[in-house]
Amino acid sequence: MDQPTNRPTTSPAVTTLADPLVNKGTAFTRDEREALGLDGLLPPAVETLDEQVARAYEAFRGYDKPLNRHIYLRQLQDTNEVLFHRLVTEHLEELLPVVYTPTVGEACRRFSEIYRRPRGLFLTWEDRHRFRDILRNRPHGNQDVDVIVVTDGQRILGLGDQGVGGMGIPIGKLSLYTAIGGIHPARTLPILLDVGTDNEDLLGNPRYLGRRDRRLTGAEYDEMIEAFVAAVEAELPGTLLQWEDFATAHAYPILERYRDRLLTFNDDIQGTAAVTLGALSTAADVAGTPLPEQRLVILGAGSAAIGVAGMIRTAMVDEGLTEDEATARFWILDVDGLLVSSRSGLSPQQRAFARDDGEVAGWDGTGLAEVVRRVEPTALIGLSTAHGAFTEEIVRRMAGTCERPVIFPLSNPTSHSEAEPADLTRWTDGRALIATGSPFPPLTVDGHRVPVAQSNNVYVFPAMGLAVTACRAARVTDRMLVAAARAVARCAVRAADGVEGPVPLLPPLSGMRDSAREIALAAALAAVEDGVAPHATQEELREAIERAQWTPRYAD
Ligand SMILES: NC(=O)C1=CN([C@@H]2O[C@H](COP(=O)(O)OP(=O)(O)OC[C@H]3O[C@@H](n4cnc5c(N)ncnc54)[C@H](OP(=O)(O)O)[C@@H]3O)[C@@H](O)[C@H]2O)C=CC1
Ligand SMILES: CC(=O)C(=O)O
Ligand SMILES: [Mg+2]
């Protein structure tokens, strides 16, 4: 008998079942089974999509460990995209922590061990002259792409360099572009730029699936990025290119280099900023301290923190402060303490927020505890990856000088959060206005069960994808992101209407698809006003957004 070969041996029917975009599994009707040659290849029962969702949900619940649930969902996604996205959409609040932070962090760390099937594209330095050809190899090469999420795996959540394992993040983010924003799954493309890794554990791990080399740096790294961008421009013009989880040293330069050249944004800098401004605006209203009067201490001075500070400063200027007055409302710290002018090695973006050295003369150091003691902040934001950095002493001190302290430990995943919401509530006698980066269980405040707002860029990026797809924007402008932030806050206020007890700082996750349309509309209007999208009225944009938001259901 002939030995098996590398040539495909499957029939067209099996190819249909193996294509997650057309496979309906047990939902193929009898007529479809006959027409497609599927008779006998499926169990006899014909299920509705709802029945499949119920069965898949039971199977999901049958796994105890979050990582196993994640693996199950990824397999479902690779088997039947409509079913996967319907399941995620219907159980968004419960599934978000599994598809996304914190479990996706674990999935990235263990990428090589749990690897099952390919998804997206892996681009390496050696292939840099062939990127355009490789883009044509994309799984749905006959489709245009609306959104690419790309990472080089160097700063995966707060977990550092995960090399090729970083691919879990673009895959996770794009599944939310679809489940929330309604971007058709065939028109999404996750990409991992494998520029090597400096993670010794990965380099020494025989199972590691990435390039077993140190990271490219300097001119070679820049050449790789330029080759990638040029290939995207040539092969997929008009696609939204989202940069994700790049180390800060690369994140800002890349954004600055390309933001005026193509449709692109950095989610960690700009998406995070927009959702945080949204949550802070709601918190400022609740606290009765208008945004321009807030005094903000930010722990962390990486791309996320500086992006957040920049956008809040812009909003303060919109609300009447001068640029200098607004800048003076921020105290930003990194691992070496407060950013002050005399420090060397600060980036231009960090330097813009550095305090005068004279201010700290006589201080007992510039660590967080001392800064909080001296500044008496009204808002404390963590984007530092430093687990537990908001200690009881620091939080109690802050609560001693501020009636409604705004405290946002935003680092991901959960294991890197600067504080636990339950502790913050206890240490402030329930007065803290809290938002976290990863999900936490609800709190009990004054006898009310209060969900913990998740100030995560997931409130923004799916809506941004929907906006630019619907309004055909050519660029992502800062005003589009600020408009998105304002819309996030408006959605929160609307959702709070009639809610008993403490006001939620962000709209409920369960209503994210609806919120995404509102946020997208605000961003699309700003795109038109900024002249980066064709003229359209508000009503036309609203209709375009409704049309563009794909709902997971089977084609007839
Ligand atoms: N909620 C959300 O939507 C988002 C959350 N994040 C989270 O924010 C965190 C930071 O991201 P990003 O800015 O890109 O990462 P970076 O690594 O670029 O920044 C981390 C910053 O925190 C500082 N830092 C590290 N340890 C400490 C410490 N013990 N005390 C004070 N400062 C410290 C670092 O200082 P130094 O440079 O001197 O080491 C650096 O300035 C991550 O955990 C990420 O998951 C990011 C994007 C979105
Ligand atoms: C949420 C996100 O983008 C991050 O933590 O990096
Ligand atoms: Mg990120």
Coordinates of C-alpha atoms and ligand atoms in Angstrom, one line a residue:
M1 CA 0.0 0.0 0.0
D2 CA 1.2 3.5 -0.8
Q3 CA 2.6 5.5 2.1
P4 CA 0.7 8.7 3.0
T5 CA 2.0 11.7 1.2
N6 CA 2.1 15.5 1.9
R7 CA -0.5 16.1 -0.8
P8 CA -4.0 16.9 0.5
T9 CA -6.1 13.8 0.5
T10 CA -9.3 15.4 1.8
S11 CA -12.6 15.6 -0.2
P12 CA -14.2 19.0 -0.8
A13 CA -16.8 18.0 1.9
V14 CA -14.1 17.6 4.5
T15 CA -12.5 20.9 3.4
T16 CA -15.9 22.5 4.1
L17 CA -16.0 21.1 7.6
A18 CA -12.4 22.1 8.2
D19 CA -12.9 25.8 7.2
P20 CA -14.1 27.5 10.4
L21 CA -15.6 30.3 8.4
V22 CA -18.1 28.1 6.5
N23 CA -18.4 25.2 8.8
K24 CA -21.7 25.0 10.6
G25 CA -21.1 21.6 12.1
T26 CA -24.3 20.0 13.4
A27 CA -26.3 23.0 12.2
F28 CA -25.9 22.0 8.5
T29 CA -29.4 21.2 7.4
R30 CA -30.3 18.0 5.6
D31 CA -30.5 19.7 2.3
E32 CA -27.1 21.4 2.8
R33 CA -25.6 18.0 3.9
E34 CA -26.8 16.5 0.7
A35 CA -25.8 19.3 -1.6
L36 CA -22.3 19.6 0.0
G37 CA -21.6 15.9 0.1
L38 CA -21.7 15.9 3.9
D39 CA -24.0 12.9 4.4
G40 CA -22.6 10.5 6.9
L41 CA -19.8 12.9 8.0
L42 CA -21.9 14.4 10.8
P43 CA -24.0 12.9 13.5
P44 CA -27.7 12.7 12.4
A45 CA -29.1 15.4 14.6
V46 CA -29.6 18.9 13.1
E47 CA -29.1 21.6 15.7
T48 CA -30.0 25.3 15.7
L49 CA -27.2 27.8 16.5
D50 CA -28.8 28.4 19.9
E51 CA -28.7 24.7 20.7
Q52 CA -25.0 24.6 19.6
V53 CA -24.3 27.6 21.8
A54 CA -25.9 25.8 24.8
R55 CA -23.9 22.7 24.2
A56 CA -20.6 24.6 23.7
Y57 CA -21.3 26.6 26.9
E58 CA -21.8 23.4 28.9
A59 CA -18.6 22.0 27.5
F60 CA -16.8 25.2 28.4
R61 CA -18.1 25.1 31.9
G62 CA -17.0 21.5 32.1
Y63 CA -13.3 22.6 32.3
D64 CA -12.2 23.7 35.7
K65 CA -9.0 25.5 34.9
P66 CA -9.1 28.9 33.0
L67 CA -6.2 27.8 30.7
N68 CA -8.1 24.7 29.7
R69 CA -11.2 26.8 29.1
H70 CA -9.0 29.1 26.9
I71 CA -7.7 26.1 24.9
Y72 CA -11.3 24.8 24.4
L73 CA -12.4 28.2 23.2
R74 CA -9.5 28.6 20.8
Q75 CA -10.3 25.1 19.4
L76 CA -13.9 26.1 18.9
Q77 CA -12.8 29.3 17.2
D78 CA -10.6 27.2 14.8
T79 CA -13.6 24.9 14.1
N80 CA -16.6 27.2 13.8
E81 CA -16.2 30.9 14.0
V82 CA -19.9 31.8 14.0
L83 CA -20.5 29.5 17.0
F84 CA -17.4 30.7 18.8
H85 CA -18.3 34.4 18.4
R86 CA -22.0 33.8 19.2
L87 CA -20.9 32.1 22.4
V88 CA -18.5 34.9 23.3
T89 CA -21.1 37.6 22.5
E90 CA -23.8 35.9 24.6
H91 CA -21.6 35.3 27.6
L92 CA -19.2 38.2 27.2
E93 CA -18.8 39.0 30.9
E94 CA -18.0 35.5 31.8
L95 CA -15.8 34.7 28.8
L96 CA -13.9 37.9 28.6
P97 CA -11.4 36.9 31.3
V98 CA -10.8 33.6 29.5
V99 CA -10.4 34.9 26.0
Y100 CA -8.6 38.0 27.2
T101 CA -6.8 39.2 30.4
P102 CA -5.9 37.5 32.7
T103 CA -6.0 34.1 31.1
V104 CA -4.6 35.2 27.7
G105 CA -1.4 36.1 29.6
E106 CA -1.0 32.5 30.8
A107 CA -1.8 31.3 27.2
C108 CA 1.0 33.5 25.9
R109 CA 3.5 32.2 28.5
R110 CA 2.6 28.6 27.6
F111 CA 2.1 29.2 23.9
S112 CA 4.6 26.6 22.7
E113 CA 3.2 23.9 25.0
I114 CA -0.5 24.4 24.2
Y115 CA 0.0 25.1 20.5
R116 CA -2.6 23.3 18.4
R117 CA -3.2 24.9 15.0
P118 CA -1.8 28.0 13.2
R119 CA -3.8 31.2 13.1
G120 CA -2.6 34.5 11.6
L121 CA 0.8 35.1 10.2
F122 CA 4.4 34.8 11.6
L123 CA 6.9 37.1 10.0
T124 CA 10.6 36.7 10.6
W125 CA 13.7 38.8 9.9
E126 CA 14.9 36.3 7.3
D127 CA 11.7 36.7 5.3
R128 CA 11.8 40.5 5.3
H129 CA 12.1 40.7 1.5
R130 CA 9.1 38.5 1.1
F131 CA 6.6 40.1 3.5
R132 CA 4.3 41.0 0.7
D133 CA 4.1 37.5 -0.6
I134 CA 3.6 36.2 2.9
L135 CA 0.7 38.6 3.4
R136 CA -0.9 37.0 0.3
N137 CA -0.7 33.6 2.1
R138 CA -3.0 34.9 4.8
P139 CA -5.7 32.3 5.6
H140 CA -8.5 34.3 3.9
G141 CA -6.4 35.6 1.0
N142 CA -9.4 36.3 -1.2
Q143 CA -10.7 38.9 1.4
D144 CA -9.6 42.4 2.1
V145 CA -8.6 42.9 5.7
D146 CA -10.3 45.5 8.0
V147 CA -8.0 45.2 11.0
I148 CA -4.5 43.9 11.7
V149 CA -3.3 43.5 15.3
V150 CA 0.5 43.2 15.3
T151 CA 2.9 42.6 18.2
D152 CA 6.6 41.7 18.5
G153 CA 5.9 40.0 21.8
Q154 CA 8.3 42.1 23.8
R155 CA 5.9 43.5 26.5
I156 CA 3.0 41.1 26.8
L157 CA 0.7 42.6 29.4
G158 CA 2.9 43.0 32.5
L159 CA 4.6 39.7 31.7
G160 CA 7.5 41.1 29.7
D161 CA 9.1 39.3 26.7
Q162 CA 7.1 36.3 25.6
G163 CA 8.7 36.0 22.1
V164 CA 6.5 34.2 19.6
G165 CA 4.1 33.4 22.5
G166 CA 2.9 37.0 22.2
M167 CA 0.7 35.8 19.3
G168 CA -2.0 35.1 21.9
I169 CA -2.6 38.8 22.3
P170 CA -3.4 39.7 18.6
I171 CA -5.6 36.6 18.4
G172 CA -7.5 37.5 21.6
K173 CA -7.8 41.2 20.7
L174 CA -9.1 40.4 17.2
S175 CA -11.7 38.0 18.6
L176 CA -13.0 41.0 20.6
Y177 CA -12.9 43.2 17.5
T178 CA -15.4 40.7 16.2
A179 CA -17.5 39.8 19.2
I180 CA -17.8 43.5 20.3
G181 CA -17.0 45.6 17.3
G182 CA -18.6 43.3 14.8
I183 CA -15.6 43.2 12.4
H184 CA -16.1 40.1 10.2
P185 CA -13.7 37.4 11.4
A186 CA -12.5 36.8 7.8
R187 CA -11.4 40.4 7.7
T188 CA -9.2 40.3 10.7
L189 CA -5.5 39.3 10.7
P190 CA -3.3 38.6 13.7
I191 CA 0.4 39.1 13.1
L192 CA 3.5 38.2 15.1
L193 CA 6.8 39.8 14.1
D194 CA 9.3 37.3 15.3
V195 CA 12.4 39.5 15.9
G196 CA 13.8 37.0 18.5
T197 CA 13.5 37.0 22.2
D198 CA 15.7 38.0 25.2
N199 CA 13.8 35.8 27.5
E200 CA 16.4 33.2 28.8
D201 CA 13.7 30.7 29.8
L202 CA 12.3 30.7 26.3
L203 CA 15.7 30.5 24.6
G204 CA 16.5 27.5 26.8
N205 CA 13.1 25.8 26.4
P206 CA 13.3 22.9 23.9
R207 CA 9.6 23.3 23.2
Y208 CA 9.9 27.0 22.2
L209 CA 8.4 27.6 18.8
G210 CA 10.0 30.9 17.9
R211 CA 13.2 32.1 16.4
R212 CA 15.9 30.9 18.8
D213 CA 17.9 34.1 18.7
R214 CA 18.3 37.3 20.6
R215 CA 16.1 40.3 19.7
L216 CA 17.0 42.4 16.8
T217 CA 17.9 45.9 17.8
G218 CA 18.8 49.3 16.2
A219 CA 18.8 49.6 12.4
E220 CA 17.9 46.0 11.8
Y221 CA 14.8 46.3 14.0
D222 CA 13.7 49.5 12.2
E223 CA 14.3 47.8 8.8
M224 CA 12.1 44.9 9.9
I225 CA 9.3 47.3 10.9
E226 CA 9.6 49.4 7.8
A227 CA 9.5 46.3 5.6
F228 CA 6.4 45.1 7.4
V229 CA 4.6 48.5 7.1
A230 CA 5.6 48.8 3.4
A231 CA 4.2 45.4 2.7
V232 CA 0.9 46.2 4.5
E233 CA 0.6 49.4 2.5
A234 CA 1.2 47.7 -0.8
E235 CA -0.9 44.5 -0.2
L236 CA -3.6 45.7 2.2
P237 CA -4.0 49.5 1.7
G238 CA -6.7 51.0 4.0
T239 CA -6.4 48.3 6.7
L240 CA -6.4 49.5 10.3
L241 CA -3.0 48.6 11.7
Q242 CA -3.0 48.3 15.5
W243 CA 0.3 48.1 17.3
E244 CA 0.0 46.0 20.5
D245 CA 2.3 45.3 23.4
F246 CA 5.5 46.7 22.0
A247 CA 8.1 47.7 24.6
T248 CA 7.9 51.4 25.3
A249 CA 11.3 52.1 23.7
H250 CA 9.7 51.0 20.3
A251 CA 6.1 51.9 20.9
Y252 CA 6.4 55.7 20.7
P253 CA 8.9 55.9 17.9
I254 CA 6.8 53.5 15.7
L255 CA 3.6 55.4 16.4
E256 CA 5.3 58.8 15.6
R257 CA 6.9 57.4 12.4
Y258 CA 3.7 55.9 10.9
R259 CA 0.7 57.7 12.3
D260 CA 0.6 60.3 9.5
R261 CA 1.4 57.8 6.9
L262 CA -1.3 55.2 7.2
L263 CA -4.4 54.2 9.2
T264 CA -2.8 53.2 12.5
F265 CA -2.8 53.5 16.3
N266 CA -1.1 52.1 19.3
D267 CA -3.7 50.5 21.6
D268 CA -1.5 50.6 24.7
I269 CA -0.8 54.3 24.4
Q270 CA -4.0 55.6 22.8
G271 CA -6.7 53.0 23.6
T272 CA -5.7 52.8 27.2
A273 CA -5.7 56.6 27.4
A274 CA -9.2 56.9 26.0
V275 CA -10.8 54.4 28.4
T276 CA -9.0 55.8 31.4
L277 CA -10.1 59.3 30.5
G278 CA -13.6 58.0 30.2
A279 CA -13.6 56.3 33.6
L280 CA -11.8 59.3 35.2
S281 CA -14.4 61.7 33.8
T282 CA -17.2 59.6 35.4
A283 CA -15.2 59.4 38.7
A284 CA -14.6 63.2 38.7
D285 CA -18.3 63.8 38.3
V286 CA -19.1 61.4 41.2
A287 CA -16.4 62.9 43.4
G288 CA -17.6 66.4 42.6
T289 CA -14.0 67.4 41.7
P290 CA -14.0 68.5 38.1
L291 CA -11.3 67.1 35.9
P292 CA -9.1 70.2 35.7
E293 CA -9.0 70.3 39.5
Q294 CA -7.8 66.7 39.9
R295 CA -4.2 66.1 41.1
L296 CA -3.0 62.9 39.6
V297 CA -0.2 60.7 40.7
I298 CA 0.6 58.0 38.2
L299 CA 2.8 55.0 39.1
G300 CA 4.6 53.8 35.9
A301 CA 6.1 56.0 33.2
G302 CA 5.9 53.6 30.2
S303 CA 3.9 53.9 27.1
A304 CA 0.6 53.3 28.8
A305 CA 1.1 55.7 31.6
I306 CA 2.5 58.5 29.4
G307 CA -0.3 58.0 26.9
V308 CA -2.9 58.3 29.7
A309 CA -1.3 61.4 31.1
G310 CA -1.1 63.0 27.6
M311 CA -4.8 62.4 26.9
I312 CA -6.0 63.6 30.3
R313 CA -3.9 66.7 29.9
T314 CA -5.5 67.3 26.5
A315 CA -9.0 67.0 28.1
M316 CA -8.0 69.4 30.9
V317 CA -6.9 71.9 28.2
D318 CA -10.3 71.4 26.5
E319 CA -11.9 72.2 29.8
G320 CA -10.1 75.5 30.2
L321 CA -6.5 75.0 31.6
T322 CA -3.4 76.2 29.8
E323 CA -1.0 73.5 28.7
D324 CA 1.3 74.4 31.5
E325 CA -1.4 74.5 34.1
A326 CA -2.6 71.1 32.9
T327 CA 0.9 69.6 33.0
A328 CA 1.3 70.8 36.5
R329 CA -1.6 68.5 37.7
F330 CA 0.6 65.4 37.1
W331 CA 3.2 63.6 39.2
I332 CA 4.6 60.5 37.4
L333 CA 6.9 57.9 38.8
D334 CA 8.9 55.1 37.4
V335 CA 11.0 52.4 39.1
D336 CA 13.5 55.1 40.2
G337 CA 10.9 57.5 41.7
L338 CA 9.4 60.7 40.5
L339 CA 10.2 62.0 37.1
V340 CA 12.2 65.2 37.8
S341 CA 14.1 67.5 35.3
S342 CA 17.6 66.6 36.5
R343 CA 17.1 62.9 35.7
S344 CA 19.0 61.7 32.6
G345 CA 17.6 59.1 30.2
L346 CA 14.0 60.4 30.1
S347 CA 12.3 60.2 26.7
P348 CA 10.9 63.5 25.3
Q349 CA 7.4 62.3 26.3
Q350 CA 8.4 61.6 29.8
R351 CA 10.5 64.8 30.1
A352 CA 7.4 66.8 29.3
F353 CA 5.9 65.7 32.6
A354 CA 9.1 65.9 34.7
R355 CA 8.7 68.1 37.9
D356 CA 11.2 70.9 38.8
D357 CA 13.9 69.6 41.1
G358 CA 13.3 72.5 43.4
E359 CA 9.9 71.0 44.3
V360 CA 11.4 67.9 45.8
A361 CA 14.1 69.6 47.7
G362 CA 13.7 68.6 51.3
W363 CA 11.5 65.6 50.5
D364 CA 12.3 62.3 52.1
G365 CA 13.0 60.7 48.7
T366 CA 10.7 60.5 45.7
G367 CA 9.1 57.1 46.1
L368 CA 5.3 56.7 45.9
A369 CA 4.7 57.0 49.7
E370 CA 6.5 60.3 49.9
V371 CA 4.9 61.6 46.7
V372 CA 1.4 60.8 47.9
R373 CA 2.2 62.4 51.3
R374 CA 3.4 65.6 49.7
V375 CA 1.1 65.9 46.7
E376 CA -2.2 64.9 48.4
P377 CA -3.5 63.5 45.1
T378 CA -7.2 63.1 44.3
A379 CA -6.4 60.4 41.7
L380 CA -3.9 57.5 41.9
I381 CA -3.3 55.5 38.7
G382 CA -1.2 52.4 38.4
L383 CA 0.4 51.4 35.0
S384 CA 3.6 50.0 36.5
T385 CA 3.3 46.2 36.5
A386 CA 4.2 46.5 40.2
H387 CA 1.9 44.1 42.1
G388 CA 0.7 45.4 45.4
A389 CA 2.4 48.8 45.0
F390 CA -0.7 50.6 46.3
T391 CA -0.1 49.6 49.9
E392 CA -2.5 50.0 52.8
E393 CA -0.3 52.8 54.2
I394 CA -0.3 54.7 50.9
V395 CA -4.0 54.3 50.3
R396 CA -5.0 55.2 53.9
R397 CA -2.8 58.3 53.6
M398 CA -4.5 59.3 50.4
A399 CA -7.9 58.7 51.8
G400 CA -7.0 60.9 54.8
T401 CA -6.8 64.0 52.5
C402 CA -9.3 63.2 49.9
E403 CA -13.0 62.5 50.5
R404 CA -13.5 60.4 47.3
P405 CA -10.1 59.1 46.2
V406 CA -10.0 57.9 42.7
I407 CA -7.8 54.8 42.6
F408 CA -7.2 52.9 39.4
P409 CA -4.8 49.9 39.6
L410 CA -4.7 49.3 35.8
S411 CA -1.8 46.9 35.3
N412 CA -2.5 43.5 33.8
P413 CA -2.8 40.6 34.2
T414 CA -4.4 40.3 37.7
S415 CA -1.2 39.1 39.2
H416 CA 0.4 42.5 38.4
S417 CA -2.4 44.7 39.7
E418 CA -1.2 47.5 42.0
A419 CA -4.0 46.6 44.5
E420 CA -7.1 44.5 45.1
P421 CA -10.3 46.4 44.9
A422 CA -11.6 44.7 48.1
D423 CA -8.6 46.0 50.0
L424 CA -9.0 49.5 48.5
T425 CA -12.7 49.6 49.7
R426 CA -11.7 48.4 53.2
W427 CA -8.8 50.9 53.6
T428 CA -11.0 53.8 52.4
D429 CA -14.2 52.9 54.2
G430 CA -15.9 52.4 50.9
R431 CA -15.1 55.9 49.6
A432 CA -12.6 54.9 46.9
L433 CA -13.8 55.2 43.3
I434 CA -12.1 52.2 41.7
A435 CA -11.3 50.8 38.3
T436 CA -8.9 48.0 37.5
G437 CA -7.2 46.7 34.3
S438 CA -8.2 43.1 34.7
P439 CA -11.5 41.8 36.0
F440 CA -12.2 41.5 39.7
P441 CA -15.3 40.1 41.5
P442 CA -18.0 42.6 42.5
L443 CA -17.6 44.5 45.8
T444 CA -20.1 45.1 48.6
V445 CA -20.3 48.8 49.4
D446 CA -23.0 50.1 51.9
G447 CA -24.9 46.9 51.4
H448 CA -24.9 47.2 47.6
R449 CA -23.3 44.8 45.2
V450 CA -21.1 46.9 43.0
P451 CA -19.3 45.6 39.9
V452 CA -15.7 46.7 39.6
A453 CA -15.2 48.8 36.5
Q454 CA -12.6 47.3 34.2
S455 CA -10.8 50.3 32.7
N456 CA -9.3 48.3 29.9
N457 CA -8.7 49.4 26.3
V458 CA -11.3 46.7 25.3
Y459 CA -13.8 49.5 25.7
V460 CA -12.1 51.4 22.8
F461 CA -10.3 49.3 20.2
P462 CA -13.3 47.3 18.9
A463 CA -15.3 50.5 18.6
M464 CA -12.3 52.2 16.8
G465 CA -12.2 49.3 14.3
L466 CA -15.9 49.6 13.8
A467 CA -15.7 53.4 13.4
V468 CA -12.9 53.4 10.8
T469 CA -14.4 50.6 8.8
A470 CA -17.8 52.2 8.7
C471 CA -16.7 55.8 7.9
R472 CA -13.7 54.7 5.7
A473 CA -11.2 56.8 7.7
A474 CA -7.7 57.2 6.3
R475 CA -6.1 58.1 9.7
V476 CA -6.7 57.7 13.4
T477 CA -6.5 61.2 14.9
D478 CA -6.1 62.2 18.6
R479 CA -9.5 63.9 18.4
M480 CA -11.1 60.6 17.4
L481 CA -9.7 59.0 20.5
V482 CA -10.8 61.8 22.8
A483 CA -14.2 61.7 21.2
A484 CA -14.3 57.9 22.0
A485 CA -13.3 58.6 25.6
R486 CA -16.1 61.1 26.0
A487 CA -18.5 58.6 24.5
V488 CA -17.4 55.9 27.0
A489 CA -18.2 58.3 29.8
R490 CA -21.6 59.2 28.3
C491 CA -22.4 55.5 28.0
A492 CA -21.5 55.0 31.6
V493 CA -23.8 57.8 32.7
R494 CA -26.6 56.5 30.7
A495 CA -26.1 53.0 32.1
A496 CA -26.1 54.4 35.6
D497 CA -29.6 55.8 35.2
G498 CA -31.8 54.1 37.7
V499 CA -29.0 52.1 39.3
E500 CA -29.3 52.0 43.0
G501 CA -26.2 52.6 45.1
P502 CA -22.7 53.6 43.8
V503 CA -22.5 54.8 40.2
P504 CA -20.6 52.4 37.9
L505 CA -17.6 54.2 36.3
L506 CA -17.9 52.4 33.0
P507 CA -20.8 50.9 31.1
P508 CA -21.6 47.2 31.7
L509 CA -19.5 44.7 29.8
S510 CA -22.7 42.8 28.9
G511 CA -23.9 45.8 26.8
M512 CA -20.6 46.3 25.0
R513 CA -21.8 45.7 21.5
D514 CA -24.4 48.5 22.0
S515 CA -21.8 50.8 23.6
A516 CA -19.4 50.1 20.8
R517 CA -21.8 51.6 18.3
E518 CA -22.1 54.8 20.3
I519 CA -18.4 55.0 20.8
A520 CA -17.8 54.3 17.1
L521 CA -20.2 57.0 16.1
A522 CA -18.4 59.6 18.2
A523 CA -15.0 58.6 16.7
A524 CA -16.4 58.5 13.2
L525 CA -17.9 62.0 13.6
A526 CA -14.5 63.3 14.8
A527 CA -12.9 61.6 11.8
V528 CA -15.2 63.4 9.4
E529 CA -14.6 66.7 11.3
D530 CA -10.9 66.2 11.1
G531 CA -11.1 65.6 7.3
V532 CA -9.7 62.1 7.5
A533 CA -13.0 60.4 6.4
P534 CA -15.4 61.3 3.6
H535 CA -18.1 63.7 4.5
A536 CA -21.2 62.1 6.0
T537 CA -24.0 63.2 8.3
Q538 CA -24.5 61.8 11.8
E539 CA -27.5 59.8 10.6
E540 CA -25.5 58.4 7.7
L541 CA -22.7 57.4 10.0
R542 CA -25.1 55.8 12.4
E543 CA -26.6 53.7 9.6
A544 CA -23.1 52.8 8.2
I545 CA -22.0 51.7 11.7
E546 CA -25.1 49.5 12.1
R547 CA -24.6 48.0 8.7
A548 CA -20.9 47.3 9.4
Q549 CA -21.4 45.6 12.8
W550 CA -21.5 41.9 11.9
T551 CA -23.6 39.6 14.0
P552 CA -22.6 36.0 14.3
R553 CA -25.2 34.0 12.5
Y554 CA -25.1 31.4 9.8
A555 CA -25.4 32.3 6.2
D556 CA -28.4 30.6 4.5
Ligands
LIG1 N1 -5.8 48.6 31.6 C1 -5.4 48.6 30.4 O1 -6.2 48.8 29.4 C2 -3.9 48.6 30.1 C3 -3.0 48.2 31.0 N2 -1.7 48.1 30.7 C4 -0.8 47.6 31.7 O2 0.1 48.7 32.1 C5 1.3 48.1 32.5 C6 2.4 48.9 31.9 O3 2.4 48.9 30.5 P1 3.5 49.7 29.6 O4 3.5 51.1 30.0 O5 3.3 49.4 28.2 O6 4.8 49.0 30.2 P2 6.3 49.5 30.4 O7 7.0 48.3 30.8 O8 6.7 50.3 29.3 O9 6.1 50.5 31.7 C7 6.1 50.1 33.0 C8 6.5 51.4 33.8 O10 6.4 51.1 35.1 C9 7.6 51.4 35.8 N3 7.8 50.4 36.9 C10 8.1 49.1 36.9 N4 8.2 48.7 38.1 C11 7.9 49.7 38.9 C12 7.8 49.8 40.3 N5 8.0 48.8 41.1 N6 7.5 51.0 40.8 C13 7.3 52.1 40.0 N7 7.3 52.0 38.7 C14 7.6 50.8 38.1 C15 8.7 51.2 34.7 O11 9.8 51.9 35.1 P3 11.2 51.6 34.4 O12 11.0 52.0 32.9 O13 12.1 52.6 35.1 O14 11.5 50.2 34.6 C16 7.9 51.8 33.5 O15 8.0 53.2 33.6 C17 1.3 46.6 32.1 O16 1.0 45.8 33.2 C18 0.1 46.5 31.1 O17 -0.5 45.3 31.1 C19 -1.2 48.5 29.5 C20 -2.1 48.9 28.5 C21 -3.5 48.9 28.7
LIG2 C1 -4.9 45.6 28.0 C2 -3.6 45.8 27.4 O1 -3.6 46.1 26.2 C3 -2.4 45.5 28.1 O2 -2.5 45.2 29.3 O3 -1.4 45.5 27.5
MG3 MG -1.7 45.8 25.3

